[in-house]
């Protein structure tokens, strides 16, 4: 199992995020993944760099794999996304991967297009995946559907196309993406629920394909600091159901979470000052057969997190 570093563009200036990603590789992390936001979830988070610009720098300054989760068909036309992915994969062979998601309104609403229902967004995700895959294979593509492509062809392509994974949170979406994606990217939940999502992916055609999990956690020197940091910086993850995909602005997220209490954070984030406890939690995901875990330290103390986990947690998991 590989242990990766999650680069959260919502929380840090791109230059700082690059510094932390370099530090993560030097400390022994195996890989990294990037978020892709146009707006942060709150004004207090304060950042939202362009992930695709940043990816070129991150791949150039490191030697491990770096990927991104993004939505196609809204801000990004799938042909343009395919071109960007092809360029990164050509320059950095076997190190770049792309995961498609169905999108969040807070990011995609800026284009002024209508925001579809979740089933429609899933269908658009697959439609865009088919377009991207065809272009990466060297085909000339004309397509008219929820997106339009006319006579598109990529002239600079990598020898091997990058993996095209799919993001899913629910069992229904995981089963839907199983047949056509190269792997599953999902978020951590309680191990029994995560197993259901993984089983659904395999049932839908994903048997034998890799599974990656993004884990939200918070470590600090004391339990009180760890809880406060999680609440201050990542309480927006507590929104249940589909509401998180439908909100349009940071102010909407701040309003929607105004009644969240610090103790509510334990249901969504792994919070502890005990590094052995973090290792035990992560080992539970390893035992499910997860191939890669991307660790997202939700507080701002990234350097301290990297150093502490490199010294105490990574050796336990890799051992």
Short mmCIF file of C-alpha atoms in Angstrom, two decimals:
data_model
loop_
_atom_site.label_atom_id
_atom_site.label_comp_id
_atom_site.label_asym_id
_atom_site.label_seq_id
_atom_site.Cartn_x
_atom_site.Cartn_y
_atom_site.Cartn_z
CA UNK A 1 0.00 0.00 0.00
CA UNK A 2 1.26 3.47 -0.92
CA UNK A 3 0.88 6.50 1.37
CA UNK A 4 0.28 9.81 -0.39
CA UNK A 5 0.08 13.49 0.53
CA UNK A 6 -3.07 15.45 -0.31
CA UNK A 7 -2.39 18.96 -1.61
CA UNK A 8 -5.40 21.10 -0.64
CA UNK A 9 -5.57 24.18 -2.88
CA UNK A 10 -8.43 25.61 -0.82
CA UNK A 11 -6.18 26.15 2.18
CA UNK A 12 -2.77 27.28 0.93
CA UNK A 13 -1.12 29.55 -1.58
CA UNK A 14 0.17 27.48 -4.52
CA UNK A 15 3.79 28.31 -3.66
CA UNK A 16 3.36 27.02 -0.10
CA UNK A 17 1.57 23.92 -1.34
CA UNK A 18 4.49 23.17 -3.65
CA UNK A 19 6.90 23.50 -0.73
CA UNK A 20 4.86 21.04 1.36
CA UNK A 21 4.59 18.54 -1.48
CA UNK A 22 8.36 18.57 -1.99
CA UNK A 23 8.79 18.11 1.76
CA UNK A 24 6.36 15.17 1.74
CA UNK A 25 8.40 13.33 -0.89
CA UNK A 26 11.64 14.01 0.95
CA UNK A 27 10.06 12.68 4.15
CA UNK A 28 9.07 9.37 2.57
CA UNK A 29 5.56 9.79 1.20
CA UNK A 30 5.06 7.74 -1.97
CA UNK A 31 2.90 10.07 -4.07
CA UNK A 32 0.60 13.10 -3.97
CA UNK A 33 -2.81 14.19 -5.20
CA UNK A 34 -4.18 17.65 -5.88
CA UNK A 35 -7.64 19.09 -5.31
CA UNK A 36 -9.18 21.30 -8.01
CA UNK A 37 -11.30 24.23 -6.83
CA UNK A 38 -12.27 27.59 -8.28
CA UNK A 39 -13.54 28.80 -4.90
CA UNK A 40 -12.68 27.61 -1.39
CA UNK A 41 -15.40 26.28 0.88
CA UNK A 42 -15.08 29.33 3.10
CA UNK A 43 -13.45 32.74 2.96
CA UNK A 44 -11.37 31.80 5.98
CA UNK A 45 -9.67 29.06 3.94
CA UNK A 46 -8.68 31.87 1.63
CA UNK A 47 -7.11 30.19 -1.42
CA UNK A 48 -7.93 28.39 -4.65
CA UNK A 49 -4.98 28.20 -7.03
CA UNK A 50 -5.27 26.78 -10.54
CA UNK A 51 -4.44 23.13 -10.02
CA UNK A 52 -3.36 22.37 -13.60
CA UNK A 53 -0.79 25.18 -13.58
CA UNK A 54 0.44 23.94 -10.23
CA UNK A 55 0.68 20.30 -11.36
CA UNK A 56 3.39 21.09 -13.88
CA UNK A 57 5.50 22.68 -11.17
CA UNK A 58 4.82 19.87 -8.69
CA UNK A 59 5.80 17.16 -11.18
CA UNK A 60 8.91 19.08 -12.21
CA UNK A 61 10.08 19.58 -8.61
CA UNK A 62 9.44 16.02 -7.42
CA UNK A 63 10.04 12.51 -8.73
CA UNK A 64 6.98 10.66 -7.36
CA UNK A 65 3.51 10.32 -8.97
CA UNK A 66 1.13 13.28 -8.69
CA UNK A 67 -2.50 13.27 -9.81
CA UNK A 68 -5.62 15.40 -9.67
CA UNK A 69 -9.37 15.04 -9.24
CA UNK A 70 -11.39 17.36 -11.51
CA UNK A 71 -14.77 17.61 -13.22
CA UNK A 72 -15.07 17.81 -17.01
CA UNK A 73 -17.87 19.38 -19.03
CA UNK A 74 -18.30 22.60 -17.04
CA UNK A 75 -15.26 24.80 -16.36
CA UNK A 76 -13.13 22.42 -18.38
CA UNK A 77 -14.11 21.27 -21.84
CA UNK A 78 -13.14 17.57 -22.03
CA UNK A 79 -10.97 18.12 -25.13
CA UNK A 80 -8.99 20.81 -23.31
CA UNK A 81 -8.69 18.60 -20.23
CA UNK A 82 -7.45 15.75 -22.44
CA UNK A 83 -4.84 18.08 -23.94
CA UNK A 84 -3.67 19.16 -20.48
CA UNK A 85 -3.48 15.56 -19.26
CA UNK A 86 -1.61 14.47 -22.39
CA UNK A 87 0.95 17.24 -21.98
CA UNK A 88 1.67 16.37 -18.33
CA UNK A 89 1.85 12.64 -19.10
CA UNK A 90 4.21 13.26 -22.04
CA UNK A 91 6.59 15.37 -19.96
CA UNK A 92 6.44 13.13 -16.88
CA UNK A 93 5.91 9.55 -18.09
CA UNK A 94 4.11 7.15 -15.74
CA UNK A 95 3.80 9.79 -13.03
CA UNK A 96 0.55 11.65 -13.76
CA UNK A 97 -3.01 10.36 -13.28
CA UNK A 98 -6.42 11.98 -13.61
CA UNK A 99 -9.61 11.21 -11.71
CA UNK A 100 -12.93 12.53 -13.01
CA UNK A 101 -15.64 13.57 -10.58
CA UNK A 102 -19.21 14.68 -11.14
CA UNK A 103 -18.40 18.14 -9.79
CA UNK A 104 -19.42 20.62 -7.11
CA UNK A 105 -21.63 23.57 -7.92
CA UNK A 106 -19.43 26.00 -5.99
CA UNK A 107 -16.71 25.44 -8.62
CA UNK A 108 -18.61 24.73 -11.82
CA UNK A 109 -21.42 27.31 -11.49
CA UNK A 110 -19.15 30.15 -12.60
CA UNK A 111 -19.75 29.34 -16.28
CA UNK A 112 -23.46 30.13 -15.94
CA UNK A 113 -24.63 26.80 -17.31
CA UNK A 114 -27.51 24.96 -15.66
CA UNK A 115 -26.54 22.63 -12.83
CA UNK A 116 -27.84 19.11 -13.60
CA UNK A 117 -29.17 16.51 -11.19
CA UNK A 118 -26.74 13.94 -9.79
CA UNK A 119 -27.75 11.18 -12.28
CA UNK A 120 -27.28 13.65 -15.14
CA UNK A 121 -23.90 14.68 -13.78
CA UNK A 122 -22.83 11.05 -13.61
CA UNK A 123 -23.81 10.53 -17.24
CA UNK A 124 -21.88 13.66 -18.23
CA UNK A 125 -18.87 12.35 -16.33
CA UNK A 126 -18.89 9.13 -18.38
CA UNK A 127 -19.54 11.03 -21.61
CA UNK A 128 -16.50 13.23 -20.95
CA UNK A 129 -14.42 10.20 -19.93
CA UNK A 130 -15.18 8.56 -23.28
CA UNK A 131 -14.13 11.73 -25.13
CA UNK A 132 -10.92 12.10 -23.11
CA UNK A 133 -10.01 8.44 -23.54
CA UNK A 134 -10.57 8.58 -27.30
CA UNK A 135 -8.41 11.68 -27.65
CA UNK A 136 -5.63 10.20 -25.53
CA UNK A 137 -5.72 7.14 -27.79
CA UNK A 138 -4.99 9.34 -30.81
CA UNK A 139 -8.46 9.36 -32.34
CA UNK A 140 -10.02 12.32 -34.13
CA UNK A 141 -13.23 13.06 -32.25
CA UNK A 142 -16.48 14.70 -33.24
CA UNK A 143 -19.21 14.36 -30.63
CA UNK A 144 -22.53 16.02 -29.96
CA UNK A 145 -24.23 15.36 -26.64
CA UNK A 146 -24.31 17.33 -23.40
CA UNK A 147 -20.94 18.64 -24.62
CA UNK A 148 -19.91 19.29 -28.21
CA UNK A 149 -16.59 18.35 -29.78
CA UNK A 150 -15.84 19.07 -33.44
CA UNK A 151 -12.85 17.54 -35.23
CA UNK A 152 -10.60 17.40 -32.15
CA UNK A 153 -7.29 15.57 -32.21
CA UNK A 154 -4.28 15.63 -29.89
CA UNK A 155 -0.96 16.13 -31.65
CA UNK A 156 1.30 15.87 -28.58
CA UNK A 157 0.53 12.65 -26.76
CA UNK A 158 2.40 10.45 -24.28
CA UNK A 159 3.55 6.97 -25.31
CA UNK A 160 1.24 5.59 -22.62
CA UNK A 161 -2.01 7.40 -21.73
CA UNK A 162 -2.31 8.38 -18.07
CA UNK A 163 -4.71 6.37 -15.89
CA UNK A 164 -8.24 7.78 -16.07
CA UNK A 165 -9.85 7.06 -12.74
CA UNK A 166 -13.29 7.99 -11.42
CA UNK A 167 -14.31 9.54 -8.11
CA UNK A 168 -17.27 8.18 -6.19
CA UNK A 169 -18.62 8.64 -2.68
CA UNK A 170 -21.76 6.49 -2.75
CA UNK A 171 -22.19 2.82 -3.56
CA UNK A 172 -24.43 3.69 -6.53
CA UNK A 173 -21.82 5.90 -8.17
CA UNK A 174 -19.01 3.46 -7.38
CA UNK A 175 -20.90 0.68 -9.15
CA UNK A 176 -21.65 3.00 -12.09
CA UNK A 177 -17.96 3.84 -12.68
CA UNK A 178 -16.60 0.32 -12.19
CA UNK A 179 -16.72 -0.78 -15.83
CA UNK A 180 -15.31 2.29 -17.58
CA UNK A 181 -12.74 3.76 -15.19
CA UNK A 182 -9.15 2.63 -14.62
CA UNK A 183 -9.60 2.78 -10.86
CA UNK A 184 -11.66 4.21 -8.00
CA UNK A 185 -10.90 7.31 -5.95
CA UNK A 186 -13.13 7.70 -2.91
CA UNK A 187 -13.15 9.37 0.49
CA UNK A 188 -12.67 7.60 3.76
CA UNK A 189 -15.71 6.57 5.77
CA UNK A 190 -16.08 4.01 8.53
CA UNK A 191 -14.41 0.77 7.33
CA UNK A 192 -17.69 -1.18 6.93
CA UNK A 193 -19.14 1.59 4.74
CA UNK A 194 -15.93 1.94 2.75
CA UNK A 195 -16.00 -1.80 2.12
CA UNK A 196 -19.52 -1.46 0.71
CA UNK A 197 -18.33 1.25 -1.69
CA UNK A 198 -15.36 -0.86 -2.77
CA UNK A 199 -17.55 -3.93 -3.23
CA UNK A 200 -19.97 -1.92 -5.35
CA UNK A 201 -17.10 -0.72 -7.55
CA UNK A 202 -15.92 -4.28 -8.08
CA UNK A 203 -19.46 -5.49 -8.70
CA UNK A 204 -19.85 -2.84 -11.41
CA UNK A 205 -16.78 -4.02 -13.30
CA UNK A 206 -13.90 -2.75 -11.19
CA UNK A 207 -12.56 -6.12 -10.06
CA UNK A 208 -8.76 -6.04 -10.09
CA UNK A 209 -8.58 -2.26 -10.57
CA UNK A 210 -6.79 -0.06 -7.99
CA UNK A 211 -8.66 1.72 -5.20
CA UNK A 212 -7.39 4.98 -3.72
CA UNK A 213 -8.84 6.64 -0.63
CA UNK A 214 -8.52 10.23 0.53
CA UNK A 215 -8.47 10.36 4.32
CA UNK A 216 -9.27 13.58 6.19
CA UNK A 217 -7.39 13.64 9.49
CA UNK A 218 -6.03 16.07 12.01
CA UNK A 219 -3.03 15.66 14.24
CA UNK A 220 -1.72 18.18 16.75
CA UNK A 221 0.33 18.17 19.95
CA UNK A 222 -2.79 17.94 22.13
CA UNK A 223 -6.29 16.55 21.74
CA UNK A 224 -7.78 20.01 22.23
CA UNK A 225 -5.59 21.50 19.49
CA UNK A 226 -6.40 18.64 17.13
CA UNK A 227 -10.14 19.06 17.60
CA UNK A 228 -10.01 22.85 17.32
CA UNK A 229 -7.96 22.70 14.12
CA UNK A 230 -10.34 20.25 12.48
CA UNK A 231 -13.35 22.39 13.41
CA UNK A 232 -11.78 25.70 12.39
CA UNK A 233 -10.58 24.55 8.98
CA UNK A 234 -12.71 21.60 7.82
CA UNK A 235 -16.15 21.66 9.42
CA UNK A 236 -17.69 21.98 5.94
CA UNK A 237 -17.07 18.26 5.40
CA UNK A 238 -19.81 17.47 7.95
CA UNK A 239 -22.56 18.42 5.49
CA UNK A 240 -24.48 15.26 4.73
CA UNK A 241 -26.48 14.07 1.75
CA UNK A 242 -26.20 16.02 -1.50
CA UNK A 243 -26.13 19.52 0.00
CA UNK A 244 -22.37 19.90 -0.38
CA UNK A 245 -22.61 19.47 -4.16
CA UNK A 246 -25.39 22.05 -4.51
CA UNK A 247 -24.12 25.14 -2.63
CA UNK A 248 -22.90 28.02 -4.79
CA UNK A 249 -20.55 30.13 -2.65
CA UNK A 250 -18.26 30.14 0.38
CA UNK A 251 -20.92 32.15 2.18
CA UNK A 252 -23.42 29.33 1.52
CA UNK A 253 -21.08 26.82 3.16
CA UNK A 254 -20.52 29.09 6.13
CA UNK A 255 -24.28 29.46 6.60
CA UNK A 256 -24.95 25.75 6.18
CA UNK A 257 -22.42 24.84 8.90
CA UNK A 258 -23.24 27.57 11.41
CA UNK A 259 -24.69 25.07 13.90
CA UNK A 260 -21.88 22.51 13.64
CA UNK A 261 -20.14 21.93 16.98
CA UNK A 262 -16.52 20.84 17.45
CA UNK A 263 -17.56 17.44 18.75
CA UNK A 264 -19.44 16.80 15.51
CA UNK A 265 -16.12 16.63 13.68
CA UNK A 266 -15.30 13.13 14.92
CA UNK A 267 -17.81 11.64 12.47
CA UNK A 268 -15.96 13.02 9.43
CA UNK A 269 -12.31 13.50 10.37
CA UNK A 270 -9.81 11.24 12.17
CA UNK A 271 -8.79 13.47 15.07
CA UNK A 272 -6.12 12.62 17.64
CA UNK A 273 -2.80 13.77 19.09
CA UNK A 274 -1.79 10.09 19.35
CA UNK A 275 0.22 9.05 16.28
CA UNK A 276 -0.21 5.36 17.12
CA UNK A 277 -3.96 5.83 17.02
CA UNK A 278 -3.70 7.40 13.56
CA UNK A 279 -1.59 4.45 12.41
CA UNK A 280 -4.18 2.00 13.73
CA UNK A 281 -7.01 3.83 11.96
CA UNK A 282 -5.13 3.84 8.67
CA UNK A 283 -4.20 0.17 9.07
CA UNK A 284 -7.92 -0.65 9.02
CA UNK A 285 -8.13 0.80 5.51
CA UNK A 286 -5.07 -1.18 4.46
CA UNK A 287 -6.75 -4.37 5.61
CA UNK A 288 -9.66 -3.69 3.25
CA UNK A 289 -7.29 -3.93 0.29
CA UNK A 290 -6.90 -0.21 -0.43
CA UNK A 291 -3.98 0.38 -2.80
CA UNK A 292 -3.20 4.03 -1.98
CA UNK A 293 -4.18 6.26 0.93
CA UNK A 294 -3.85 10.02 0.47
CA UNK A 295 -3.54 11.76 3.83
CA UNK A 296 -5.17 15.16 4.15
CA UNK A 297 -4.05 16.97 7.27
CA UNK A 298 -6.91 19.46 7.50
CA UNK A 299 -5.17 21.93 9.84
CA UNK A 300 -2.53 24.40 8.67
CA UNK A 301 0.46 22.78 10.42
CA UNK A 302 1.53 20.84 7.34
CA UNK A 303 5.28 20.71 8.01
CA UNK A 304 4.78 19.41 11.53
CA UNK A 305 2.33 16.81 10.25
CA UNK A 306 4.73 15.65 7.53
CA UNK A 307 7.62 15.28 9.95
CA UNK A 308 5.58 13.54 12.66
CA UNK A 309 3.91 11.07 10.32
CA UNK A 310 7.18 10.33 8.52
CA UNK A 311 8.81 9.48 11.83
CA UNK A 312 6.03 7.54 13.55
CA UNK A 313 3.16 6.57 11.20
CA UNK A 314 4.61 5.75 7.78
CA UNK A 315 7.07 3.19 9.17
CA UNK A 316 4.25 1.34 10.94
CA UNK A 317 2.08 1.21 7.84
CA UNK A 318 4.88 0.25 5.47
CA UNK A 319 6.20 -2.30 7.94
#
